[in-house]
Amino acid sequence: MDTKNSGFHTKLIHAGFHGDPTGAVNVPIYQSSTFAFRNAAHGASLFAGDEEGYIYTRIGNPTIRALEDNVAELENGFGGIATSSGMGAVSTVFVALLSANDHVVSTDSVYGPSRGLVENHLSRFGVTSTFVNTSKLDDVESAFRPQTKVLYVETPANPSMQVTDIKAAAELAHAHNCLLVVDNTFASPYLQKPLDLGADVVLHSVTKFLNGHADIVGGIIVANTKELYKRIRSLMINFGCNMDPHQAFLVLRGIKTLAIRVERAQQNAMAIARWLENDPRVAWVRYIGLESHPQHELAKRQMSGFGAMISFELKGGLEAGRQMMDRVRLATLAVSLGGVETLIEHPASMTHAGMSSENREAAGIGDGLVRYAVGIEDLEDLIADLKQALEAY
Ligand SMILES: *Cc1c(COP(=O)(O)O)cnc(C)c1O
């Protein structure tokens, strides 16, 4: 069915699926590496792009296509490109959009490996970079150089929870003849639509909220124009970091409940953030739904909710945080986020251990910072769990 004018919840469930010849109600898993041509002329016409159809799963597959069309509609973009992981999406976008001697300006507290990719790998091909706190637009502006081609923003950022003004960032990027790419993993399209605010490309680790069940890794890119879509898709096909049909099926299954999962998780998160803020053993809490968050007003304008990610530090610092992580029973000590289950982790020694400690400090990721990714369990149970884990103090 055509869902172009439907509401967001309807799109979650129906966008991208245009029926199946068997009458299947959901898109089947087309677990086939290759697709037969009707005849030689048909094969030639598919390769020439004169006709729509499937050739080979790395290039395109009906199950993967259903997911790509679904997320492209959720993000109000031109087209989606699904990848084997979120990092597959990040690296595909960078390599598709950059050439030797180009320069990148990026949020400093981005997902650790996204920064590592640029600083440790793309640098070997002559790509230079400047990492700044993109919530401060003056810092972004002064980081631009004539060679800057991409402004890469993660908002809310991981795990500093800095929020960047996407609309203003897009204006700045475009004024400098540069593209704005937004990693929308933390918010999901349910809470934030960067392309509507002027971004050129949006990407996700679908491992997180979009899939939501901590059972696959995957990524997706949505481009705002046909030209960008073709450029990025062609790189993905050549990189060979396509998603697998079974992965795509699971993400499509998870995505149907995105809105109700995020609603519930952010209700829990709001209550837990307030509870932490009022606990005398807690030094500070960063949750964008709290009035104390420096970009709370911006988040209210730019997002339709505050999400499920909380960072905090105990007064006892690193050691107290470590002990707390060892004492929680309901929350699982694991990296990742956006699933139905609550996870807790220590960025300085885990997700962001690859960054130098000076870079971490500068990006607001202190050694005592604990990241808490709220799931959809009962609030009372989550708070009881935190209470017993803090009892030692
Ligand atoms: C997890 C994550 C990624 C990387 O995704 P993978 O699926 O683990 O490869 C990128 N950006 C953000 C914000 C993430 O949380």
PDB file of C-alpha atoms in Angstrom, residues 26-186:
ATOM      1  CA  ASN A  26       4.959  -9.852   5.767  1.00  0.00           C
ATOM      2  CA  VAL A  27       7.870  -9.617   3.390  1.00  0.00           C
ATOM      3  CA  PRO A  28       9.372 -13.111   3.174  1.00  0.00           C
ATOM      4  CA  ILE A  29      13.097 -13.742   3.660  1.00  0.00           C
ATOM      5  CA  TYR A  30      14.386 -13.958   0.101  1.00  0.00           C
ATOM      6  CA  GLN A  31      17.382 -16.068   1.064  1.00  0.00           C
ATOM      7  CA  SER A  32      18.901 -16.242  -2.383  1.00  0.00           C
ATOM      8  CA  SER A  33      22.277 -14.942  -3.518  1.00  0.00           C
ATOM      9  CA  THR A  34      21.266 -14.529  -7.146  1.00  0.00           C
ATOM     10  CA  PHE A  35      18.125 -14.004  -9.238  1.00  0.00           C
ATOM     11  CA  ALA A  36      17.343 -15.627 -12.592  1.00  0.00           C
ATOM     12  CA  PHE A  37      16.782 -13.471 -15.676  1.00  0.00           C
ATOM     13  CA  ARG A  38      13.819 -14.275 -17.944  1.00  0.00           C
ATOM     14  CA  ASN A  39      16.182 -14.181 -20.918  1.00  0.00           C
ATOM     15  CA  ALA A  40      19.422 -12.542 -22.005  1.00  0.00           C
ATOM     16  CA  ALA A  41      17.717  -9.291 -22.965  1.00  0.00           C
ATOM     17  CA  HIS A  42      16.129  -9.065 -19.484  1.00  0.00           C
ATOM     18  CA  GLY A  43      19.551  -9.537 -17.820  1.00  0.00           C
ATOM     19  CA  ALA A  44      21.085  -6.872 -20.017  1.00  0.00           C
ATOM     20  CA  SER A  45      18.280  -4.441 -19.300  1.00  0.00           C
ATOM     21  CA  LEU A  46      18.592  -4.959 -15.508  1.00  0.00           C
ATOM     22  CA  PHE A  47      22.335  -4.326 -15.694  1.00  0.00           C
ATOM     23  CA  ALA A  48      21.776  -1.245 -17.824  1.00  0.00           C
ATOM     24  CA  GLY A  49      19.310   0.036 -15.236  1.00  0.00           C
ATOM     25  CA  ASP A  50      16.540   0.311 -17.842  1.00  0.00           C
ATOM     26  CA  GLU A  51      14.281  -1.936 -15.813  1.00  0.00           C
ATOM     27  CA  GLU A  52      13.690  -2.461 -12.061  1.00  0.00           C
ATOM     28  CA  GLY A  53      14.473  -5.908 -10.713  1.00  0.00           C
ATOM     29  CA  TYR A  54      16.923  -8.047  -8.810  1.00  0.00           C
ATOM     30  CA  ILE A  55      20.288  -9.299 -10.023  1.00  0.00           C
ATOM     31  CA  TYR A  56      22.418 -10.351  -7.034  1.00  0.00           C
ATOM     32  CA  THR A  57      21.897  -9.857  -3.291  1.00  0.00           C
ATOM     33  CA  ARG A  58      24.942  -7.625  -2.732  1.00  0.00           C
ATOM     34  CA  ILE A  59      23.409  -5.213  -5.254  1.00  0.00           C
ATOM     35  CA  GLY A  60      19.811  -5.566  -4.089  1.00  0.00           C
ATOM     36  CA  ASN A  61      17.343  -8.046  -2.601  1.00  0.00           C
ATOM     37  CA  PRO A  62      13.559  -7.803  -2.052  1.00  0.00           C
ATOM     38  CA  THR A  63      13.717  -8.312   1.743  1.00  0.00           C
ATOM     39  CA  ILE A  64      16.513  -5.768   2.144  1.00  0.00           C
ATOM     40  CA  ARG A  65      14.714  -3.403  -0.245  1.00  0.00           C
ATOM     41  CA  ALA A  66      11.572  -3.496   1.905  1.00  0.00           C
ATOM     42  CA  LEU A  67      13.627  -2.320   4.889  1.00  0.00           C
ATOM     43  CA  GLU A  68      15.431   0.349   2.836  1.00  0.00           C
ATOM     44  CA  ASP A  69      12.135   1.732   1.556  1.00  0.00           C
ATOM     45  CA  ASN A  70      10.613   1.602   5.028  1.00  0.00           C
ATOM     46  CA  VAL A  71      13.381   3.607   6.730  1.00  0.00           C
ATOM     47  CA  ALA A  72      13.648   6.033   3.782  1.00  0.00           C
ATOM     48  CA  GLU A  73       9.973   6.861   4.359  1.00  0.00           C
ATOM     49  CA  LEU A  74      10.395   7.145   8.134  1.00  0.00           C
ATOM     50  CA  GLU A  75      13.219   9.649   7.569  1.00  0.00           C
ATOM     51  CA  ASN A  76      11.435  11.475   4.712  1.00  0.00           C
ATOM     52  CA  GLY A  77      14.415  10.816   2.433  1.00  0.00           C
ATOM     53  CA  PHE A  78      14.944   9.833  -1.189  1.00  0.00           C
ATOM     54  CA  GLY A  79      16.290   6.306  -0.679  1.00  0.00           C
ATOM     55  CA  GLY A  80      17.763   3.897   1.857  1.00  0.00           C
ATOM     56  CA  ILE A  81      20.956   1.823   1.728  1.00  0.00           C
ATOM     57  CA  ALA A  82      21.139  -1.002   4.275  1.00  0.00           C
ATOM     58  CA  THR A  83      24.556  -2.167   5.474  1.00  0.00           C
ATOM     59  CA  SER A  84      26.012  -5.077   7.426  1.00  0.00           C
ATOM     60  CA  SER A  85      26.565  -2.914  10.526  1.00  0.00           C
ATOM     61  CA  GLY A  86      26.300   0.652  11.728  1.00  0.00           C
ATOM     62  CA  MET A  87      30.037   1.070  11.102  1.00  0.00           C
ATOM     63  CA  GLY A  88      29.418  -0.240   7.578  1.00  0.00           C
ATOM     64  CA  ALA A  89      27.061   2.719   7.157  1.00  0.00           C
ATOM     65  CA  VAL A  90      29.531   5.212   8.689  1.00  0.00           C
ATOM     66  CA  SER A  91      32.497   4.042   6.588  1.00  0.00           C
ATOM     67  CA  THR A  92      30.437   3.835   3.392  1.00  0.00           C
ATOM     68  CA  VAL A  93      29.235   7.418   3.825  1.00  0.00           C
ATOM     69  CA  PHE A  94      32.710   8.804   4.563  1.00  0.00           C
ATOM     70  CA  VAL A  95      34.395   7.014   1.667  1.00  0.00           C
ATOM     71  CA  ALA A  96      31.559   7.880  -0.723  1.00  0.00           C
ATOM     72  CA  LEU A  97      31.650  11.587   0.150  1.00  0.00           C
ATOM     73  CA  LEU A  98      35.369  12.256   0.683  1.00  0.00           C
ATOM     74  CA  SER A  99      38.471  12.302  -1.520  1.00  0.00           C
ATOM     75  CA  ALA A 100      42.167  12.669  -0.747  1.00  0.00           C
ATOM     76  CA  ASN A 101      42.996  15.981   0.998  1.00  0.00           C
ATOM     77  CA  ASP A 102      39.391  16.668   1.977  1.00  0.00           C
ATOM     78  CA  HIS A 103      38.674  17.740   5.543  1.00  0.00           C
ATOM     79  CA  VAL A 104      35.943  16.633   7.955  1.00  0.00           C
ATOM     80  CA  VAL A 105      34.489  18.573  10.871  1.00  0.00           C
ATOM     81  CA  SER A 106      32.828  16.265  13.378  1.00  0.00           C
ATOM     82  CA  THR A 107      31.212  16.173  16.801  1.00  0.00           C
ATOM     83  CA  ASP A 108      34.002  15.347  19.271  1.00  0.00           C
ATOM     84  CA  SER A 109      32.061  12.850  21.365  1.00  0.00           C
ATOM     85  CA  VAL A 110      30.890  10.695  18.451  1.00  0.00           C
ATOM     86  CA  TYR A 111      30.673   6.939  18.692  1.00  0.00           C
ATOM     87  CA  GLY A 112      34.315   5.898  19.364  1.00  0.00           C
ATOM     88  CA  PRO A 113      34.940   3.840  16.194  1.00  0.00           C
ATOM     89  CA  SER A 114      33.445   6.579  13.968  1.00  0.00           C
ATOM     90  CA  ARG A 115      36.214   8.881  15.188  1.00  0.00           C
ATOM     91  CA  GLY A 116      38.801   6.090  14.964  1.00  0.00           C
ATOM     92  CA  LEU A 117      37.858   5.462  11.333  1.00  0.00           C
ATOM     93  CA  VAL A 118      38.562   9.077  10.414  1.00  0.00           C
ATOM     94  CA  GLU A 119      41.661   9.632  12.563  1.00  0.00           C
ATOM     95  CA  ASN A 120      43.396   6.265  12.142  1.00  0.00           C
ATOM     96  CA  HIS A 121      42.321   5.018   8.720  1.00  0.00           C
ATOM     97  CA  LEU A 122      41.003   7.750   6.430  1.00  0.00           C
ATOM     98  CA  SER A 123      44.010   9.840   7.510  1.00  0.00           C
ATOM     99  CA  ARG A 124      46.218   7.371   5.567  1.00  0.00           C
ATOM    100  CA  PHE A 125      44.408   8.514   2.422  1.00  0.00           C
ATOM    101  CA  GLY A 126      45.036  12.185   3.142  1.00  0.00           C
ATOM    102  CA  VAL A 127      41.736  12.978   4.858  1.00  0.00           C
ATOM    103  CA  THR A 128      42.157  15.492   7.679  1.00  0.00           C
ATOM    104  CA  SER A 129      39.716  16.173  10.494  1.00  0.00           C
ATOM    105  CA  THR A 130      38.790  18.517  13.301  1.00  0.00           C
ATOM    106  CA  PHE A 131      36.665  17.293  16.207  1.00  0.00           C
ATOM    107  CA  VAL A 132      34.715  19.963  18.077  1.00  0.00           C
ATOM    108  CA  ASN A 133      31.808  20.283  20.447  1.00  0.00           C
ATOM    109  CA  THR A 134      29.186  20.794  17.715  1.00  0.00           C
ATOM    110  CA  SER A 135      26.638  22.058  20.235  1.00  0.00           C
ATOM    111  CA  LYS A 136      28.753  25.258  20.083  1.00  0.00           C
ATOM    112  CA  LEU A 137      28.114  26.626  16.604  1.00  0.00           C
ATOM    113  CA  ASP A 138      30.935  29.185  16.832  1.00  0.00           C
ATOM    114  CA  ASP A 139      33.399  26.311  17.312  1.00  0.00           C
ATOM    115  CA  VAL A 140      31.921  24.564  14.274  1.00  0.00           C
ATOM    116  CA  GLU A 141      32.172  27.703  12.193  1.00  0.00           C
ATOM    117  CA  SER A 142      35.825  28.299  13.048  1.00  0.00           C
ATOM    118  CA  ALA A 143      36.713  24.656  12.279  1.00  0.00           C
ATOM    119  CA  PHE A 144      35.716  24.965   8.610  1.00  0.00           C
ATOM    120  CA  ARG A 145      38.536  25.110   6.046  1.00  0.00           C
ATOM    121  CA  PRO A 146      38.332  25.529   2.288  1.00  0.00           C
ATOM    122  CA  GLN A 147      38.870  21.728   1.989  1.00  0.00           C
ATOM    123  CA  THR A 148      35.996  20.829   4.357  1.00  0.00           C
ATOM    124  CA  LYS A 149      33.520  18.582   2.533  1.00  0.00           C
ATOM    125  CA  VAL A 150      31.572  16.925   5.345  1.00  0.00           C
ATOM    126  CA  LEU A 151      30.159  18.162   8.634  1.00  0.00           C
ATOM    127  CA  TYR A 152      29.442  15.008  10.634  1.00  0.00           C
ATOM    128  CA  VAL A 153      27.124  15.425  13.595  1.00  0.00           C
ATOM    129  CA  GLU A 154      25.938  12.924  16.148  1.00  0.00           C
ATOM    130  CA  THR A 155      23.047  14.304  18.183  1.00  0.00           C
ATOM    131  CA  PRO A 156      22.329  13.511  20.936  1.00  0.00           C
ATOM    132  CA  ALA A 157      25.999  12.558  21.144  1.00  0.00           C
ATOM    133  CA  ASN A 158      27.407   9.447  22.718  1.00  0.00           C
ATOM    134  CA  PRO A 159      27.771   9.483  25.715  1.00  0.00           C
ATOM    135  CA  SER A 160      28.184  13.188  26.471  1.00  0.00           C
ATOM    136  CA  MET A 161      24.498  13.808  25.557  1.00  0.00           C
ATOM    137  CA  GLN A 162      25.438  17.076  23.840  1.00  0.00           C
ATOM    138  CA  VAL A 163      22.675  18.207  21.506  1.00  0.00           C
ATOM    139  CA  THR A 164      23.538  19.964  18.238  1.00  0.00           C
ATOM    140  CA  ASP A 165      21.167  22.345  16.449  1.00  0.00           C
ATOM    141  CA  ILE A 166      20.672  20.408  13.193  1.00  0.00           C
ATOM    142  CA  LYS A 167      18.973  23.246  11.309  1.00  0.00           C
ATOM    143  CA  ALA A 168      21.732  25.721  12.159  1.00  0.00           C
ATOM    144  CA  ALA A 169      24.420  23.090  11.414  1.00  0.00           C
ATOM    145  CA  ALA A 170      22.847  22.475   7.973  1.00  0.00           C
ATOM    146  CA  GLU A 171      22.863  26.208   7.218  1.00  0.00           C
ATOM    147  CA  LEU A 172      26.506  26.484   8.261  1.00  0.00           C
ATOM    148  CA  ALA A 173      27.517  23.415   6.245  1.00  0.00           C
ATOM    149  CA  HIS A 174      25.737  24.616   3.130  1.00  0.00           C
ATOM    150  CA  ALA A 175      27.175  28.110   3.460  1.00  0.00           C
ATOM    151  CA  HIS A 176      30.616  26.421   3.324  1.00  0.00           C
ATOM    152  CA  ASN A 177      29.712  24.244   0.328  1.00  0.00           C
ATOM    153  CA  CYS A 178      29.789  21.175   2.474  1.00  0.00           C
ATOM    154  CA  LEU A 179      27.375  18.304   3.224  1.00  0.00           C
ATOM    155  CA  LEU A 180      25.761  17.651   6.602  1.00  0.00           C
ATOM    156  CA  VAL A 181      25.656  13.993   7.707  1.00  0.00           C
ATOM    157  CA  VAL A 182      23.758  13.153  10.916  1.00  0.00           C
ATOM    158  CA  ASP A 183      24.119   9.954  12.941  1.00  0.00           C
ATOM    159  CA  ASN A 184      20.531   9.622  14.197  1.00  0.00           C
ATOM    160  CA  THR A 185      21.075   6.374  16.133  1.00  0.00           C
ATOM    161  CA  PHE A 186      20.388   7.802  19.607  1.00  0.00           C
TER     162      PHE A 186
END
